[in-house]
Amino acid sequence: SAGPAARVCTTTFGGRAVDARWIRIDASEATTRHTVFALWEVSACVDDAAVPPRPPPQPPAPPPAHVAAECDDARGRPTRSNSKHSGAMLVDGDNASPWISEGAQAGVLQEATIDLESNRWIQRVVIFWHKDRSWRPAQYSLQTR
């Protein structure tokens, strides 16, 4: 659980799963109060049974038998980041150990990448930012591939 110290941002992909191996978060433009970001945890909800529709049209698939309830499919997966702080803190399941970015500079992205180790059908990604807005980036993007 994120507890009172986190703000939760959930990203879905238009009601469809995304076939990807990597989840990458790029953050830029630090707030004026801090020059680093605090990102508590990232989780991914994976459902390999969810297959998005593809042309030509196929009969609709039955609903998946299993949907990841806890969204912890990213937990313990390999990470990399351009910070001195270990990207493993993003996926350790411990909200008391945030990943802290390097000092943000204009035009320099702070990034962290989670490797799901094989292509998976990602339904949503949940990011637990620090509750205090001054510890969050002014902008961030989420990429999958």
PDB file of C-alpha atoms in Angstrom:
ATOM      1  CA  SER A   1       0.000   0.000   0.000  1.00  0.00           C
ATOM      2  CA  ALA A   2       1.235   3.477  -0.816  1.00  0.00           C
ATOM      3  CA  GLY A   3       0.221   4.935   2.533  1.00  0.00           C
ATOM      4  CA  PRO A   4      -0.344   8.633   3.184  1.00  0.00           C
ATOM      5  CA  ALA A   5       3.044   9.650   1.770  1.00  0.00           C
ATOM      6  CA  ALA A   6       2.211   8.971  -1.882  1.00  0.00           C
ATOM      7  CA  ARG A   7       0.112  10.377  -4.677  1.00  0.00           C
ATOM      8  CA  VAL A   8      -1.048   7.671  -7.037  1.00  0.00           C
ATOM      9  CA  CYS A   9      -1.115   8.214 -10.798  1.00  0.00           C
ATOM     10  CA  THR A  10      -2.580   5.426 -12.888  1.00  0.00           C
ATOM     11  CA  THR A  11      -1.987   5.168 -16.615  1.00  0.00           C
ATOM     12  CA  THR A  12      -4.178   2.945 -18.746  1.00  0.00           C
ATOM     13  CA  PHE A  13      -3.856   2.374 -22.456  1.00  0.00           C
ATOM     14  CA  GLY A  14      -7.294   3.223 -23.826  1.00  0.00           C
ATOM     15  CA  GLY A  15      -8.895   0.097 -22.390  1.00  0.00           C
ATOM     16  CA  ARG A  16      -6.445  -2.158 -24.210  1.00  0.00           C
ATOM     17  CA  ALA A  17      -3.354  -4.001 -23.107  1.00  0.00           C
ATOM     18  CA  VAL A  18       0.017  -2.934 -24.555  1.00  0.00           C
ATOM     19  CA  ASP A  19       2.464  -5.606 -25.705  1.00  0.00           C
ATOM     20  CA  ALA A  20       5.765  -4.446 -24.227  1.00  0.00           C
ATOM     21  CA  ARG A  21       8.822  -5.578 -22.326  1.00  0.00           C
ATOM     22  CA  TRP A  22       9.957  -2.235 -20.908  1.00  0.00           C
ATOM     23  CA  ILE A  23       8.271   0.505 -18.906  1.00  0.00           C
ATOM     24  CA  ARG A  24      10.221   3.762 -18.951  1.00  0.00           C
ATOM     25  CA  ILE A  25       9.481   6.929 -17.014  1.00  0.00           C
ATOM     26  CA  ASP A  26      11.103  10.181 -18.125  1.00  0.00           C
ATOM     27  CA  ALA A  27      10.759  13.208 -15.868  1.00  0.00           C
ATOM     28  CA  SER A  28      11.833  16.766 -16.493  1.00  0.00           C
ATOM     29  CA  GLU A  29      11.531  20.287 -15.168  1.00  0.00           C
ATOM     30  CA  ALA A  30      11.993  20.111 -11.439  1.00  0.00           C
ATOM     31  CA  THR A  31       9.908  22.329  -9.223  1.00  0.00           C
ATOM     32  CA  THR A  32      11.504  25.499  -7.935  1.00  0.00           C
ATOM     33  CA  ARG A  33      11.709  24.139  -4.384  1.00  0.00           C
ATOM     34  CA  HIS A  34      13.678  20.949  -5.112  1.00  0.00           C
ATOM     35  CA  THR A  35      16.002  19.864  -7.885  1.00  0.00           C
ATOM     36  CA  VAL A  36      15.368  16.140  -7.433  1.00  0.00           C
ATOM     37  CA  PHE A  37      12.265  13.934  -7.684  1.00  0.00           C
ATOM     38  CA  ALA A  38      11.010  11.303  -5.257  1.00  0.00           C
ATOM     39  CA  LEU A  39       9.212   8.400  -6.870  1.00  0.00           C
ATOM     40  CA  TRP A  40       8.104   5.845  -4.279  1.00  0.00           C
ATOM     41  CA  GLU A  41       7.080   2.844  -6.322  1.00  0.00           C
ATOM     42  CA  VAL A  42       5.959   1.682  -9.778  1.00  0.00           C
ATOM     43  CA  SER A  43       3.674  -1.270 -10.310  1.00  0.00           C
ATOM     44  CA  ALA A  44       2.382  -2.908 -13.469  1.00  0.00           C
ATOM     45  CA  CYS A  45      -0.815  -4.855 -14.011  1.00  0.00           C
ATOM     46  CA  VAL A  46      -0.073  -7.576 -16.516  1.00  0.00           C
ATOM     47  CA  ASP A  47      -2.568  -9.929 -18.084  1.00  0.00           C
ATOM     48  CA  ASP A  48      -0.958 -12.103 -20.722  1.00  0.00           C
ATOM     49  CA  ALA A  49      -4.392 -13.494 -21.619  1.00  0.00           C
ATOM     50  CA  ALA A  50      -5.641 -10.050 -22.713  1.00  0.00           C
ATOM     51  CA  VAL A  51      -5.069  -9.765 -26.447  1.00  0.00           C
ATOM     52  CA  PRO A  52      -6.129  -6.515 -28.119  1.00  0.00           C
ATOM     53  CA  PRO A  53      -8.255  -6.806 -31.275  1.00  0.00           C
ATOM     54  CA  ARG A  54      -6.237  -7.075 -34.478  1.00  0.00           C
ATOM     55  CA  PRO A  55      -7.293  -6.908 -38.111  1.00  0.00           C
ATOM     56  CA  PRO A  56      -8.809  -8.914 -39.663  1.00  0.00           C
ATOM     57  CA  PRO A  57     -11.619  -9.050 -37.111  1.00  0.00           C
ATOM     58  CA  GLN A  58     -11.721 -12.216 -35.048  1.00  0.00           C
ATOM     59  CA  PRO A  59     -14.534 -13.530 -32.896  1.00  0.00           C
ATOM     60  CA  PRO A  60     -14.340 -11.777 -29.526  1.00  0.00           C
ATOM     61  CA  ALA A  61     -12.174 -13.561 -26.999  1.00  0.00           C
ATOM     62  CA  PRO A  62     -13.751 -14.548 -23.699  1.00  0.00           C
ATOM     63  CA  PRO A  63     -12.867 -12.320 -20.749  1.00  0.00           C
ATOM     64  CA  PRO A  64      -9.519 -13.249 -19.214  1.00  0.00           C
ATOM     65  CA  ALA A  65      -9.775 -15.857 -16.477  1.00  0.00           C
ATOM     66  CA  HIS A  66      -7.175 -14.097 -14.357  1.00  0.00           C
ATOM     67  CA  VAL A  67      -6.539 -10.393 -13.913  1.00  0.00           C
ATOM     68  CA  ALA A  68      -3.632  -9.407 -11.693  1.00  0.00           C
ATOM     69  CA  ALA A  69      -5.342  -8.131  -8.562  1.00  0.00           C
ATOM     70  CA  GLU A  70      -2.359  -6.630  -6.792  1.00  0.00           C
ATOM     71  CA  CYS A  71      -0.649  -5.103  -9.818  1.00  0.00           C
ATOM     72  CA  ASP A  72       2.738  -6.224  -8.598  1.00  0.00           C
ATOM     73  CA  ASP A  73       4.020  -7.717 -11.848  1.00  0.00           C
ATOM     74  CA  ALA A  74       6.907  -5.227 -11.893  1.00  0.00           C
ATOM     75  CA  ARG A  75       8.007  -6.082  -8.344  1.00  0.00           C
ATOM     76  CA  GLY A  76      11.594  -7.295  -8.165  1.00  0.00           C
ATOM     77  CA  ARG A  77      12.238  -6.927 -11.911  1.00  0.00           C
ATOM     78  CA  PRO A  78      15.555  -5.560 -13.217  1.00  0.00           C
ATOM     79  CA  THR A  79      15.796  -1.776 -13.512  1.00  0.00           C
ATOM     80  CA  ARG A  80      18.170   0.892 -14.716  1.00  0.00           C
ATOM     81  CA  SER A  81      18.215   4.620 -14.187  1.00  0.00           C
ATOM     82  CA  ASN A  82      20.464   7.615 -14.666  1.00  0.00           C
ATOM     83  CA  SER A  83      20.546   8.256 -10.926  1.00  0.00           C
ATOM     84  CA  LYS A  84      23.016   7.261  -8.224  1.00  0.00           C
ATOM     85  CA  HIS A  85      20.005   5.804  -6.397  1.00  0.00           C
ATOM     86  CA  SER A  86      19.210   2.249  -7.393  1.00  0.00           C
ATOM     87  CA  GLY A  87      16.262   1.801  -9.734  1.00  0.00           C
ATOM     88  CA  ALA A  88      15.502  -1.329  -7.704  1.00  0.00           C
ATOM     89  CA  MET A  89      13.875   1.006  -5.169  1.00  0.00           C
ATOM     90  CA  LEU A  90      11.095   1.545  -7.731  1.00  0.00           C
ATOM     91  CA  VAL A  91      10.025  -2.090  -7.629  1.00  0.00           C
ATOM     92  CA  ASP A  92      10.984  -3.306  -4.150  1.00  0.00           C
ATOM     93  CA  GLY A  93       7.453  -3.066  -2.708  1.00  0.00           C
ATOM     94  CA  ASP A  94       8.745  -0.857   0.123  1.00  0.00           C
ATOM     95  CA  ASN A  95       7.190   2.603   0.155  1.00  0.00           C
ATOM     96  CA  ALA A  96       9.773   3.749   2.698  1.00  0.00           C
ATOM     97  CA  SER A  97      12.563   3.486   0.097  1.00  0.00           C
ATOM     98  CA  PRO A  98      11.901   5.970  -2.717  1.00  0.00           C
ATOM     99  CA  TRP A  99      13.949   6.287  -5.870  1.00  0.00           C
ATOM    100  CA  ILE A 100      15.485   9.772  -5.927  1.00  0.00           C
ATOM    101  CA  SER A 101      16.560  11.307  -9.221  1.00  0.00           C
ATOM    102  CA  GLU A 102      19.783  13.159  -9.848  1.00  0.00           C
ATOM    103  CA  GLY A 103      19.674  16.939  -9.698  1.00  0.00           C
ATOM    104  CA  ALA A 104      17.451  18.045 -12.561  1.00  0.00           C
ATOM    105  CA  GLN A 105      18.896  20.435 -15.092  1.00  0.00           C
ATOM    106  CA  ALA A 106      17.056  22.219 -17.866  1.00  0.00           C
ATOM    107  CA  GLY A 107      16.701  19.905 -20.847  1.00  0.00           C
ATOM    108  CA  VAL A 108      18.080  16.822 -19.057  1.00  0.00           C
ATOM    109  CA  LEU A 109      15.626  13.980 -18.584  1.00  0.00           C
ATOM    110  CA  GLN A 110      15.725  11.954 -15.408  1.00  0.00           C
ATOM    111  CA  GLU A 111      14.831   8.408 -16.358  1.00  0.00           C
ATOM    112  CA  ALA A 112      14.116   5.032 -14.870  1.00  0.00           C
ATOM    113  CA  THR A 113      13.361   1.838 -16.803  1.00  0.00           C
ATOM    114  CA  ILE A 114      11.811  -1.404 -15.580  1.00  0.00           C
ATOM    115  CA  ASP A 115      12.535  -4.608 -17.523  1.00  0.00           C
ATOM    116  CA  LEU A 116       9.639  -7.095 -17.397  1.00  0.00           C
ATOM    117  CA  GLU A 117      12.146  -9.642 -18.835  1.00  0.00           C
ATOM    118  CA  SER A 118       9.841 -10.676 -21.687  1.00  0.00           C
ATOM    119  CA  ASN A 119       7.048  -9.090 -23.675  1.00  0.00           C
ATOM    120  CA  ARG A 120       3.894  -8.944 -21.550  1.00  0.00           C
ATOM    121  CA  TRP A 121       0.404  -7.541 -22.039  1.00  0.00           C
ATOM    122  CA  ILE A 122       0.436  -4.478 -19.769  1.00  0.00           C
ATOM    123  CA  GLN A 123      -3.043  -3.265 -18.843  1.00  0.00           C
ATOM    124  CA  ARG A 124      -2.033  -0.345 -16.643  1.00  0.00           C
ATOM    125  CA  VAL A 125       0.927   1.163 -14.847  1.00  0.00           C
ATOM    126  CA  VAL A 126       0.570   2.708 -11.396  1.00  0.00           C
ATOM    127  CA  ILE A 127       3.095   5.315 -10.240  1.00  0.00           C
ATOM    128  CA  PHE A 128       3.313   6.357  -6.589  1.00  0.00           C
ATOM    129  CA  TRP A 129       4.743   9.881  -6.520  1.00  0.00           C
ATOM    130  CA  HIS A 130       5.536  11.762  -3.340  1.00  0.00           C
ATOM    131  CA  LYS A 131       2.422  13.396  -1.830  1.00  0.00           C
ATOM    132  CA  ASP A 132       4.144  16.796  -1.662  1.00  0.00           C
ATOM    133  CA  ARG A 133       3.946  18.313  -5.158  1.00  0.00           C
ATOM    134  CA  SER A 134       7.346  19.943  -4.734  1.00  0.00           C
ATOM    135  CA  TRP A 135       8.946  16.455  -4.847  1.00  0.00           C
ATOM    136  CA  ARG A 136       7.308  15.598  -8.184  1.00  0.00           C
ATOM    137  CA  PRO A 137       8.449  16.618 -11.656  1.00  0.00           C
ATOM    138  CA  ALA A 138       6.554  19.352 -13.458  1.00  0.00           C
ATOM    139  CA  GLN A 139       6.244  16.935 -16.397  1.00  0.00           C
ATOM    140  CA  TYR A 140       6.771  13.256 -16.989  1.00  0.00           C
ATOM    141  CA  SER A 141       6.090  10.751 -19.721  1.00  0.00           C
ATOM    142  CA  LEU A 142       5.554   7.022 -19.652  1.00  0.00           C
ATOM    143  CA  GLN A 143       6.781   4.850 -22.501  1.00  0.00           C
ATOM    144  CA  THR A 144       6.483   1.152 -23.215  1.00  0.00           C
ATOM    145  CA  ARG A 145       8.262  -0.957 -25.801  1.00  0.00           C
TER     146      ARG A 145
END
